[in-house]
PDB file of C-alpha atoms in Angstrom:
ATOM      1  CA  UNK A 230      42.654 -24.248  52.590  1.00 77.00           C
ATOM      2  CA  UNK A 231      38.599 -23.232  51.915  1.00 79.00           C
ATOM      3  CA  UNK A 232      37.466 -25.326  54.234  1.00 85.00           C
ATOM      4  CA  UNK A 233      38.954 -23.413  57.248  1.00 88.00           C
ATOM      5  CA  UNK A 234      37.135 -20.078  56.082  1.00 91.00           C
ATOM      6  CA  UNK A 235      34.338 -19.188  58.257  1.00 93.00           C
ATOM      7  CA  UNK A 236      31.708 -16.697  57.527  1.00 95.00           C
ATOM      8  CA  UNK A 237      29.390 -15.262  60.007  1.00 94.00           C
ATOM      9  CA  UNK A 238      27.177 -12.038  60.743  1.00 95.00           C
ATOM     10  CA  UNK A 239      23.470 -10.848  60.335  1.00 95.00           C
ATOM     11  CA  UNK A 240      24.204 -10.307  56.437  1.00 95.00           C
ATOM     12  CA  UNK A 241      24.299 -14.459  55.905  1.00 96.00           C
ATOM     13  CA  UNK A 242      21.479 -15.217  58.597  1.00 93.00           C
ATOM     14  CA  UNK A 243      18.776 -17.323  56.643  1.00 90.00           C
ATOM     15  CA  UNK A 244      15.983 -14.377  58.019  1.00 86.00           C
ATOM     16  CA  UNK A 245      15.806 -11.449  59.500  1.00 86.00           C
ATOM     17  CA  UNK A 246      16.921  -9.153  57.050  1.00 91.00           C
ATOM     18  CA  UNK A 247      14.913  -6.609  55.435  1.00 88.00           C
ATOM     19  CA  UNK A 248      14.596  -4.919  52.046  1.00 89.00           C
ATOM     20  CA  UNK A 249      16.518  -1.529  51.810  1.00 87.00           C
ATOM     21  CA  UNK A 250      17.997  -2.242  55.155  1.00 88.00           C
ATOM     22  CA  UNK A 251      21.796  -2.281  55.182  1.00 94.00           C
ATOM     23  CA  UNK A 252      23.645  -5.322  56.504  1.00 96.00           C
ATOM     24  CA  UNK A 253      27.062  -7.055  56.759  1.00 97.00           C
ATOM     25  CA  UNK A 254      28.978 -10.262  57.357  1.00 97.00           C
ATOM     26  CA  UNK A 255      32.706 -11.009  58.082  1.00 96.00           C
ATOM     27  CA  UNK A 256      34.731 -13.390  56.255  1.00 94.00           C
ATOM     28  CA  UNK A 257      37.661 -14.956  58.733  1.00 94.00           C
ATOM     29  CA  UNK A 258      40.605 -16.497  56.789  1.00 91.00           C
ATOM     30  CA  UNK A 259      42.999 -16.598  59.417  1.00 88.00           C
ATOM     31  CA  UNK A 260      43.206 -20.319  59.252  1.00 89.00           C
ATOM     32  CA  UNK A 261      42.995 -20.706  55.749  1.00 85.00           C
ATOM     33  CA  UNK A 262      46.481 -19.707  54.106  1.00 84.00           C
ATOM     34  CA  UNK A 263      47.141 -17.943  51.403  1.00 84.00           C
ATOM     35  CA  UNK A 264      44.694 -16.565  48.970  1.00 85.00           C
ATOM     36  CA  UNK A 265      42.323 -14.275  47.824  1.00 88.00           C
ATOM     37  CA  UNK A 266      38.656 -14.178  48.972  1.00 91.00           C
ATOM     38  CA  UNK A 267      36.013 -13.145  46.141  1.00 93.00           C
ATOM     39  CA  UNK A 268      32.366 -12.791  46.841  1.00 95.00           C
ATOM     40  CA  UNK A 269      28.982 -12.968  44.821  1.00 96.00           C
ATOM     41  CA  UNK A 270      25.567 -11.613  45.674  1.00 96.00           C
ATOM     42  CA  UNK A 271      22.567 -12.675  43.577  1.00 96.00           C
ATOM     43  CA  UNK A 272      18.946 -11.953  44.071  1.00 95.00           C
ATOM     44  CA  UNK A 273      16.281 -14.574  42.366  1.00 94.00           C
ATOM     45  CA  UNK A 274      14.039 -13.291  39.613  1.00 93.00           C
ATOM     46  CA  UNK A 275      11.198 -10.868  40.581  1.00 87.00           C
ATOM     47  CA  UNK A 276      13.194  -9.182  43.350  1.00 89.00           C
ATOM     48  CA  UNK A 277      14.387  -6.291  41.034  1.00 86.00           C
ATOM     49  CA  UNK A 278      13.763  -7.641  37.785  1.00 85.00           C
ATOM     50  CA  UNK A 279      12.428 -10.376  35.524  1.00 90.00           C
ATOM     51  CA  UNK A 280      15.938 -12.180  35.457  1.00 91.00           C
ATOM     52  CA  UNK A 281      18.278 -12.896  38.368  1.00 90.00           C
ATOM     53  CA  UNK A 282      20.424  -9.793  39.148  1.00 93.00           C
ATOM     54  CA  UNK A 283      23.657  -9.237  41.058  1.00 94.00           C
ATOM     55  CA  UNK A 284      23.809  -6.996  44.038  1.00 95.00           C
ATOM     56  CA  UNK A 285      26.678  -4.307  44.543  1.00 95.00           C
ATOM     57  CA  UNK A 286      28.311  -4.787  47.775  1.00 96.00           C
ATOM     58  CA  UNK A 287      31.493  -3.596  49.797  1.00 96.00           C
ATOM     59  CA  UNK A 288      34.229  -5.318  50.743  1.00 94.00           C
ATOM     60  CA  UNK A 289      36.859  -4.004  53.545  1.00 94.00           C
ATOM     61  CA  UNK A 290      39.979  -6.102  54.406  1.00 92.00           C
ATOM     62  CA  UNK A 291      40.432  -5.719  58.367  1.00 90.00           C
ATOM     63  CA  UNK A 292      43.761  -5.966  60.064  1.00 85.00           C
ATOM     64  CA  UNK A 293      43.414  -9.650  61.257  1.00 85.00           C
ATOM     65  CA  UNK A 294      43.010 -11.571  57.849  1.00 87.00           C
ATOM     66  CA  UNK A 295      39.435 -11.164  58.114  1.00 92.00           C
ATOM     67  CA  UNK A 296      37.110  -9.167  55.465  1.00 94.00           C
ATOM     68  CA  UNK A 297      33.855  -7.172  56.210  1.00 96.00           C
ATOM     69  CA  UNK A 298      31.561  -7.380  53.478  1.00 97.00           C
ATOM     70  CA  UNK A 299      28.570  -4.552  53.550  1.00 97.00           C
ATOM     71  CA  UNK A 300      25.361  -4.710  50.985  1.00 97.00           C
ATOM     72  CA  UNK A 301      21.662  -3.434  51.253  1.00 95.00           C
ATOM     73  CA  UNK A 302      19.076  -5.778  49.680  1.00 94.00           C
ATOM     74  CA  UNK A 303      17.154  -3.837  47.077  1.00 91.00           C
ATOM     75  CA  UNK A 304      14.001  -5.875  47.574  1.00 89.00           C
ATOM     76  CA  UNK A 305      12.245  -8.672  49.475  1.00 89.00           C
ATOM     77  CA  UNK A 306      12.719 -12.152  48.290  1.00 92.00           C
ATOM     78  CA  UNK A 307      15.433 -14.822  47.890  1.00 95.00           C
ATOM     79  CA  UNK A 308      18.994 -14.086  47.921  1.00 96.00           C
ATOM     80  CA  UNK A 309      22.617 -16.172  47.391  1.00 96.00           C
ATOM     81  CA  UNK A 310      25.467 -15.311  48.515  1.00 96.00           C
ATOM     82  CA  UNK A 311      28.875 -16.959  47.200  1.00 96.00           C
ATOM     83  CA  UNK A 312      32.280 -17.123  49.094  1.00 95.00           C
ATOM     84  CA  UNK A 313      35.064 -18.217  47.280  1.00 93.00           C
ATOM     85  CA  UNK A 314      38.909 -18.626  48.489  1.00 92.00           C
ATOM     86  CA  UNK A 315      41.701 -19.025  46.138  1.00 89.00           C
ATOM     87  CA  UNK A 316      39.083 -19.189  43.546  1.00 89.00           C
ATOM     88  CA  UNK A 317      37.600 -22.108  45.040  1.00 90.00           C
ATOM     89  CA  UNK A 318      33.933 -22.081  46.234  1.00 92.00           C
ATOM     90  CA  UNK A 319      34.214 -22.714  50.319  1.00 92.00           C
ATOM     91  CA  UNK A 320      32.387 -25.923  51.517  1.00 92.00           C
ATOM     92  CA  UNK A 321      29.551 -24.155  53.518  1.00 92.00           C
ATOM     93  CA  UNK A 322      28.655 -21.703  50.232  1.00 90.00           C
ATOM     94  CA  UNK A 323      26.504 -20.793  49.032  1.00 95.00           C
ATOM     95  CA  UNK A 324      24.455 -19.096  51.520  1.00 96.00           C
ATOM     96  CA  UNK A 325      20.819 -18.827  51.066  1.00 95.00           C
ATOM     97  CA  UNK A 326      18.721 -16.143  52.729  1.00 95.00           C
ATOM     98  CA  UNK A 327      15.540 -14.696  52.354  1.00 94.00           C
ATOM     99  CA  UNK A 328      15.036 -11.028  52.853  1.00 93.00           C
ATOM    100  CA  UNK A 329      11.512  -9.618  53.730  1.00 88.00           C
ATOM    101  CA  UNK A 330       9.781  -6.622  52.902  1.00 84.00           C
ATOM    102  CA  UNK A 331      10.963  -3.296  54.812  1.00 81.00           C
ATOM    103  CA  UNK A 332       7.276  -2.465  55.396  1.00 84.00           C
ATOM    104  CA  UNK A 333       3.918  -4.568  57.163  1.00 86.00           C
ATOM    105  CA  UNK A 334       0.812  -2.380  56.541  1.00 92.00           C
ATOM    106  CA  UNK A 335      -1.155  -4.647  58.747  1.00 93.00           C
ATOM    107  CA  UNK A 336       0.700  -3.098  61.823  1.00 92.00           C
ATOM    108  CA  UNK A 337      -0.590   0.373  60.745  1.00 96.00           C
ATOM    109  CA  UNK A 338      -3.624   2.015  62.358  1.00 97.00           C
ATOM    110  CA  UNK A 339      -5.657   4.933  61.242  1.00 98.00           C
ATOM    111  CA  UNK A 340      -8.405   6.486  63.522  1.00 97.00           C
ATOM    112  CA  UNK A 341     -10.156  10.215  64.118  1.00 97.00           C
ATOM    113  CA  UNK A 342     -12.751  12.433  63.143  1.00 97.00           C
ATOM    114  CA  UNK A 343     -11.653  12.569  59.351  1.00 98.00           C
ATOM    115  CA  UNK A 344     -12.813   8.419  59.029  1.00 97.00           C
ATOM    116  CA  UNK A 345     -15.397   8.432  61.388  1.00 95.00           C
ATOM    117  CA  UNK A 346     -18.555   7.145  59.742  1.00 93.00           C
ATOM    118  CA  UNK A 347     -20.662  10.408  59.958  1.00 88.00           C
ATOM    119  CA  UNK A 348     -19.338  13.945  61.425  1.00 89.00           C
ATOM    120  CA  UNK A 349     -17.786  14.840  58.528  1.00 94.00           C
ATOM    121  CA  UNK A 350     -19.548  17.827  56.761  1.00 93.00           C
ATOM    122  CA  UNK A 351     -19.204  19.448  52.864  1.00 94.00           C
ATOM    123  CA  UNK A 352     -17.046  22.416  53.301  1.00 93.00           C
ATOM    124  CA  UNK A 353     -15.500  22.149  56.700  1.00 93.00           C
ATOM    125  CA  UNK A 354     -11.886  20.919  57.277  1.00 97.00           C
ATOM    126  CA  UNK A 355     -11.385  17.876  59.194  1.00 98.00           C
ATOM    127  CA  UNK A 356      -8.348  15.329  59.864  1.00 98.00           C
ATOM    128  CA  UNK A 357      -7.291  12.029  60.978  1.00 98.00           C
ATOM    129  CA  UNK A 358      -4.023  10.560  62.090  1.00 98.00           C
ATOM    130  CA  UNK A 359      -2.415   7.343  60.665  1.00 98.00           C
ATOM    131  CA  UNK A 360       0.090   5.565  63.383  1.00 97.00           C
ATOM    132  CA  UNK A 361       2.950   3.357  61.830  1.00 94.00           C
ATOM    133  CA  UNK A 362       5.282   2.603  64.371  1.00 91.00           C
ATOM    134  CA  UNK A 363       6.568  -1.134  64.104  1.00 86.00           C
ATOM    135  CA  UNK A 364       5.489  -1.329  60.460  1.00 89.00           C
ATOM    136  CA  UNK A 365       8.678  -0.243  58.784  1.00 83.00           C
ATOM    137  CA  UNK A 366      10.137   3.081  56.950  1.00 79.00           C
ATOM    138  CA  UNK A 367       7.065   3.759  54.118  1.00 82.00           C
ATOM    139  CA  UNK A 368       5.401   6.691  53.126  1.00 84.00           C
ATOM    140  CA  UNK A 369       1.814   6.717  53.416  1.00 93.00           C
ATOM    141  CA  UNK A 370      -0.552   7.133  50.450  1.00 96.00           C
ATOM    142  CA  UNK A 371      -4.109   8.352  51.028  1.00 98.00           C
ATOM    143  CA  UNK A 372      -6.544   8.380  48.136  1.00 97.00           C
ATOM    144  CA  UNK A 373     -10.428   9.861  48.012  1.00 98.00           C
ATOM    145  CA  UNK A 374     -13.191   8.718  45.849  1.00 96.00           C
ATOM    146  CA  UNK A 375     -16.604  10.489  46.265  1.00 95.00           C
ATOM    147  CA  UNK A 376     -19.661   9.261  44.584  1.00 87.00           C
ATOM    148  CA  UNK A 377     -19.972  12.322  41.852  1.00 88.00           C
ATOM    149  CA  UNK A 378     -17.797  13.394  39.376  1.00 89.00           C
ATOM    150  CA  UNK A 379     -15.061  15.983  39.743  1.00 90.00           C
ATOM    151  CA  UNK A 380     -12.442  16.974  42.848  1.00 94.00           C
ATOM    152  CA  UNK A 381     -13.701  15.035  46.154  1.00 96.00           C
ATOM    153  CA  UNK A 382     -11.642  16.734  48.547  1.00 97.00           C
ATOM    154  CA  UNK A 383      -9.499  20.296  48.902  1.00 96.00           C
ATOM    155  CA  UNK A 384      -6.608  21.221  50.887  1.00 97.00           C
ATOM    156  CA  UNK A 385      -5.305  17.885  51.264  1.00 98.00           C
ATOM    157  CA  UNK A 386      -2.160  17.281  53.095  1.00 97.00           C
ATOM    158  CA  UNK A 387      -0.303  14.613  54.778  1.00 98.00           C
ATOM    159  CA  UNK A 388       1.963  15.942  57.812  1.00 97.00           C
ATOM    160  CA  UNK A 389       4.876  13.526  59.033  1.00 96.00           C
ATOM    161  CA  UNK A 390       4.802  14.096  62.874  1.00 96.00           C
ATOM    162  CA  UNK A 391       8.229  12.386  63.141  1.00 94.00           C
ATOM    163  CA  UNK A 392       7.078  10.026  65.792  1.00 94.00           C
ATOM    164  CA  UNK A 393       5.547   7.244  63.578  1.00 93.00           C
ATOM    165  CA  UNK A 394       2.695   9.045  62.990  1.00 96.00           C
ATOM    166  CA  UNK A 395       1.531  11.206  60.058  1.00 98.00           C
ATOM    167  CA  UNK A 396      -1.767  13.843  60.206  1.00 98.00           C
ATOM    168  CA  UNK A 397      -3.887  13.535  57.512  1.00 98.00           C
ATOM    169  CA  UNK A 398      -6.051  17.056  56.523  1.00 98.00           C
ATOM    170  CA  UNK A 399      -8.587  17.374  53.880  1.00 98.00           C
ATOM    171  CA  UNK A 400     -12.120  19.211  53.489  1.00 98.00           C
ATOM    172  CA  UNK A 401     -14.675  17.284  51.765  1.00 97.00           C
ATOM    173  CA  UNK A 402     -16.320  18.894  48.841  1.00 96.00           C
ATOM    174  CA  UNK A 403     -19.269  16.303  48.054  1.00 95.00           C
ATOM    175  CA  UNK A 404     -22.108  15.147  50.050  1.00 93.00           C
ATOM    176  CA  UNK A 405     -22.611  11.351  50.065  1.00 94.00           C
ATOM    177  CA  UNK A 406     -20.570   8.395  50.463  1.00 95.00           C
ATOM    178  CA  UNK A 407     -17.009   8.844  49.931  1.00 97.00           C
ATOM    179  CA  UNK A 408     -14.370   6.081  49.963  1.00 97.00           C
ATOM    180  CA  UNK A 409     -10.974   6.800  51.799  1.00 98.00           C
ATOM    181  CA  UNK A 410      -7.942   4.410  50.799  1.00 98.00           C
ATOM    182  CA  UNK A 411      -5.037   4.326  52.891  1.00 98.00           C
ATOM    183  CA  UNK A 412      -2.058   2.396  52.185  1.00 96.00           C
ATOM    184  CA  UNK A 413       1.355   1.969  53.603  1.00 94.00           C
ATOM    185  CA  UNK A 414       4.735   1.025  51.170  1.00 85.00           C
ATOM    186  CA  UNK A 415       1.875   0.328  48.328  1.00 85.00           C
ATOM    187  CA  UNK A 416      -0.573  -2.184  50.669  1.00 89.00           C
ATOM    188  CA  UNK A 417      -3.720  -1.453  52.086  1.00 95.00           C
ATOM    189  CA  UNK A 418      -3.714  -1.375  55.752  1.00 96.00           C
ATOM    190  CA  UNK A 419      -6.466  -2.938  57.978  1.00 96.00           C
ATOM    191  CA  UNK A 420     -10.343  -1.662  57.267  1.00 95.00           C
ATOM    192  CA  UNK A 421      -9.029   0.440  54.157  1.00 95.00           C
ATOM    193  CA  UNK A 422     -10.646   1.472  52.297  1.00 96.00           C
ATOM    194  CA  UNK A 423     -13.162   3.443  54.703  1.00 97.00           C
ATOM    195  CA  UNK A 424     -16.355   4.308  54.086  1.00 97.00           C
ATOM    196  CA  UNK A 425     -17.967   7.734  55.552  1.00 96.00           C
ATOM    197  CA  UNK A 426     -20.809   9.607  54.516  1.00 95.00           C
ATOM    198  CA  UNK A 427     -20.472  13.143  54.341  1.00 95.00           C
ATOM    199  CA  UNK A 428     -23.083  15.537  55.062  1.00 93.00           C
ATOM    200  CA  UNK A 429     -24.204  18.571  53.549  1.00 92.00           C
ATOM    201  CA  UNK A 430     -22.591  21.712  54.630  1.00 92.00           C
ATOM    202  CA  UNK A 431     -24.607  23.785  57.649  1.00 90.00           C
ATOM    203  CA  UNK A 432     -26.609  26.484  56.664  1.00 93.00           C
ATOM    204  CA  UNK A 433     -28.072  27.559  60.550  1.00 94.00           C
ATOM    205  CA  UNK A 434     -30.195  30.190  58.277  1.00 95.00           C
ATOM    206  CA  UNK A 435     -32.101  27.578  57.063  1.00 95.00           C
ATOM    207  CA  UNK A 436     -33.617  26.612  60.664  1.00 96.00           C
ATOM    208  CA  UNK A 437     -36.774  27.928  61.667  1.00 96.00           C
ATOM    209  CA  UNK A 438     -38.244  28.339  64.795  1.00 96.00           C
ATOM    210  CA  UNK A 439     -42.252  28.359  64.812  1.00 95.00           C
ATOM    211  CA  UNK A 440     -44.811  28.727  67.565  1.00 94.00           C
ATOM    212  CA  UNK A 441     -43.015  30.414  69.831  1.00 92.00           C
ATOM    213  CA  UNK A 442     -45.255  32.605  72.022  1.00 87.00           C
ATOM    214  CA  UNK A 443     -43.937  35.528  73.640  1.00 89.00           C
ATOM    215  CA  UNK A 444     -46.522  34.886  76.362  1.00 93.00           C
ATOM    216  CA  UNK A 445     -47.120  31.627  78.169  1.00 94.00           C
ATOM    217  CA  UNK A 446     -49.771  30.020  80.477  1.00 94.00           C
ATOM    218  CA  UNK A 447     -48.509  28.752  83.760  1.00 95.00           C
ATOM    219  CA  UNK A 448     -49.219  25.229  84.441  1.00 95.00           C
ATOM    220  CA  UNK A 449     -50.613  24.644  80.732  1.00 94.00           C
ATOM    221  CA  UNK A 450     -49.045  22.300  78.026  1.00 95.00           C
ATOM    222  CA  UNK A 451     -47.116  24.348  75.709  1.00 96.00           C
ATOM    223  CA  UNK A 452     -45.367  23.533  72.424  1.00 96.00           C
ATOM    224  CA  UNK A 453     -43.571  25.074  69.460  1.00 97.00           C
ATOM    225  CA  UNK A 454     -41.633  23.617  66.005  1.00 97.00           C
ATOM    226  CA  UNK A 455     -38.391  23.837  64.813  1.00 97.00           C
ATOM    227  CA  UNK A 456     -38.234  23.031  61.234  1.00 97.00           C
ATOM    228  CA  UNK A 457     -34.452  22.191  60.194  1.00 96.00           C
ATOM    229  CA  UNK A 458     -35.322  21.388  56.568  1.00 94.00           C
ATOM    230  CA  UNK A 459     -32.143  22.292  54.162  1.00 92.00           C
ATOM    231  CA  UNK A 460     -29.927  23.012  57.255  1.00 94.00           C
ATOM    232  CA  UNK A 461     -27.726  20.557  56.349  1.00 90.00           C
ATOM    233  CA  UNK A 462     -24.939  19.178  58.849  1.00 89.00           C
ATOM    234  CA  UNK A 463     -25.418  16.517  60.865  1.00 86.00           C
ATOM    235  CA  UNK A 464     -29.171  17.091  62.239  1.00 89.00           C
ATOM    236  CA  UNK A 465     -28.402  17.288  65.777  1.00 92.00           C
ATOM    237  CA  UNK A 466     -31.265  19.396  67.231  1.00 95.00           C
ATOM    238  CA  UNK A 467     -30.672  20.593  71.328  1.00 96.00           C
ATOM    239  CA  UNK A 468     -33.269  22.694  73.474  1.00 97.00           C
ATOM    240  CA  UNK A 469     -32.801  23.700  76.825  1.00 98.00           C
ATOM    241  CA  UNK A 470     -35.552  25.595  78.520  1.00 98.00           C
ATOM    242  CA  UNK A 471     -34.389  27.986  81.657  1.00 97.00           C
ATOM    243  CA  UNK A 472     -37.069  29.116  84.429  1.00 96.00           C
ATOM    244  CA  UNK A 473     -37.379  32.576  85.678  1.00 96.00           C
ATOM    245  CA  UNK A 474     -35.822  31.014  89.116  1.00 96.00           C
ATOM    246  CA  UNK A 475     -32.959  29.503  86.547  1.00 96.00           C
ATOM    247  CA  UNK A 476     -33.713  25.735  86.862  1.00 96.00           C
ATOM    248  CA  UNK A 477     -33.582  23.378  83.714  1.00 97.00           C
ATOM    249  CA  UNK A 478     -37.238  22.761  82.655  1.00 96.00           C
ATOM    250  CA  UNK A 479     -37.778  19.078  81.247  1.00 96.00           C
ATOM    251  CA  UNK A 480     -38.892  19.411  77.303  1.00 96.00           C
ATOM    252  CA  UNK A 481     -39.328  16.699  75.464  1.00 97.00           C
ATOM    253  CA  UNK A 482     -37.879  16.987  71.495  1.00 96.00           C
ATOM    254  CA  UNK A 483     -40.330  14.869  68.969  1.00 96.00           C
ATOM    255  CA  UNK A 484     -39.037  14.469  65.649  1.00 93.00           C
ATOM    256  CA  UNK A 485     -40.628  13.653  62.600  1.00 89.00           C
ATOM    257  CA  UNK A 486     -40.066  10.635  59.772  1.00 87.00           C
ATOM    258  CA  UNK A 487     -37.529  12.842  58.085  1.00 85.00           C
ATOM    259  CA  UNK A 488     -35.693  14.462  60.973  1.00 88.00           C
ATOM    260  CA  UNK A 489     -36.842  18.020  59.151  1.00 92.00           C
ATOM    261  CA  UNK A 490     -39.653  19.046  61.755  1.00 95.00           C
ATOM    262  CA  UNK A 491     -39.259  18.877  65.256  1.00 97.00           C
ATOM    263  CA  UNK A 492     -42.112  19.763  68.144  1.00 97.00           C
ATOM    264  CA  UNK A 493     -41.070  20.678  71.609  1.00 97.00           C
ATOM    265  CA  UNK A 494     -43.146  20.391  74.277  1.00 97.00           C
ATOM    266  CA  UNK A 495     -43.156  21.539  77.846  1.00 97.00           C
ATOM    267  CA  UNK A 496     -45.286  23.055  80.762  1.00 96.00           C
ATOM    268  CA  UNK A 497     -43.972  26.304  82.284  1.00 96.00           C
ATOM    269  CA  UNK A 498     -44.296  26.037  86.226  1.00 95.00           C
ATOM    270  CA  UNK A 499     -43.745  29.892  87.470  1.00 95.00           C
ATOM    271  CA  UNK A 500     -44.524  33.238  86.241  1.00 95.00           C
ATOM    272  CA  UNK A 501     -41.683  35.212  85.027  1.00 97.00           C
ATOM    273  CA  UNK A 502     -39.087  35.270  82.004  1.00 97.00           C
ATOM    274  CA  UNK A 503     -38.010  31.911  80.476  1.00 97.00           C
ATOM    275  CA  UNK A 504     -34.597  31.668  78.543  1.00 97.00           C
ATOM    276  CA  UNK A 505     -34.728  29.185  75.647  1.00 98.00           C
ATOM    277  CA  UNK A 506     -31.540  28.014  74.240  1.00 98.00           C
ATOM    278  CA  UNK A 507     -32.120  26.268  70.314  1.00 98.00           C
ATOM    279  CA  UNK A 508     -28.667  24.848  69.210  1.00 97.00           C
ATOM    280  CA  UNK A 509     -28.203  22.699  65.894  1.00 96.00           C
ATOM    281  CA  UNK A 510     -25.423  20.752  65.683  1.00 92.00           C
ATOM    282  CA  UNK A 511     -23.925  22.609  68.814  1.00 92.00           C
ATOM    283  CA  UNK A 512     -24.254  26.007  67.318  1.00 94.00           C
ATOM    284  CA  UNK A 513     -27.085  28.595  68.679  1.00 97.00           C
ATOM    285  CA  UNK A 514     -29.424  28.907  65.842  1.00 96.00           C
ATOM    286  CA  UNK A 515     -30.456  32.621  64.791  1.00 95.00           C
ATOM    287  CA  UNK A 516     -32.687  34.404  67.440  1.00 95.00           C
ATOM    288  CA  UNK A 517     -31.540  31.856  70.292  1.00 94.00           C
ATOM    289  CA  UNK A 518     -31.555  32.458  73.075  1.00 97.00           C
ATOM    290  CA  UNK A 519     -35.423  33.294  72.778  1.00 97.00           C
ATOM    291  CA  UNK A 520     -37.189  35.094  75.909  1.00 96.00           C
ATOM    292  CA  UNK A 521     -40.774  33.777  76.872  1.00 96.00           C
ATOM    293  CA  UNK A 522     -43.071  35.301  79.642  1.00 96.00           C
ATOM    294  CA  UNK A 523     -44.762  33.209  81.992  1.00 95.00           C
ATOM    295  CA  UNK A 524     -47.954  34.621  83.029  1.00 95.00           C
ATOM    296  CA  UNK A 525     -50.998  33.424  85.332  1.00 92.00           C
ATOM    297  CA  UNK A 526     -54.005  31.938  83.387  1.00 86.00           C
ATOM    298  CA  UNK A 527     -57.243  34.143  83.988  1.00 81.00           C
ATOM    299  CA  UNK A 528     -59.055  32.526  86.912  1.00 76.00           C
ATOM    300  CA  UNK A 529     -62.348  31.210  85.449  1.00 73.00           C
ATOM    301  CA  UNK A 530     -64.236  31.605  89.005  1.00 73.00           C
ATOM    302  CA  UNK A 531     -63.972  35.116  88.601  1.00 65.00           C
TER     303      UNK A 531
END
């Protein structure tokens, strides 16, 4: 009695299956009388090749006239499962099911200093993190494309952190725009490719401080210049002036159009030694901190 054969389980549900994830279903013949069960599982053209194909499965006979059929869909797409009993197809067969891809690149995020639009420098190691939780199993792929010929990066590695995240380390080799594409299971993740601007290598020895006198007049406008041409990096200049009584002194930094010549203006309020800290991209420039002596100007009435 093929009409009395029951079939149930996740492996014959219309949806919910994922490629490369094992599944199963149960065939219950306890009310069908005598006869053998036979199974056929086919996938549609395009799932594993140009033609439809038979899918391997294991059939396990249980004690109570039921059979467990185990199979792993090899790809996303449509599948047909046929169940025969005593050489007759049962009425509820064939089962038509749809298998989803095992991964979803849209659920992947990537972030970190190595993807920020500015901040990456030639020759300075950097990194970013790819988060794949909920996106299914797949190996992330990362490709770097620089403007010039030759290698875009060196020391490139992807480290599996075993918490659904991957750390990507690299060192940029060329200044200018660089494109970073991140894929999950062959599909680009949101915002990929990322475009970043790689700064020239940092060379602190190129920073020149000019006009910083050893002695300055208390109460008078003072100024000096910092020339950062060719120093590379992010171009971030920072000046701090501390008075003899260890208080910060206000100073104004005016940068030229090319951001290479910077004029620093301040008024020393008291006599004694001042400390001038000049840093570039967070690093003290050669000679910093500088010392300046504040002296009382000569009294013109004497």
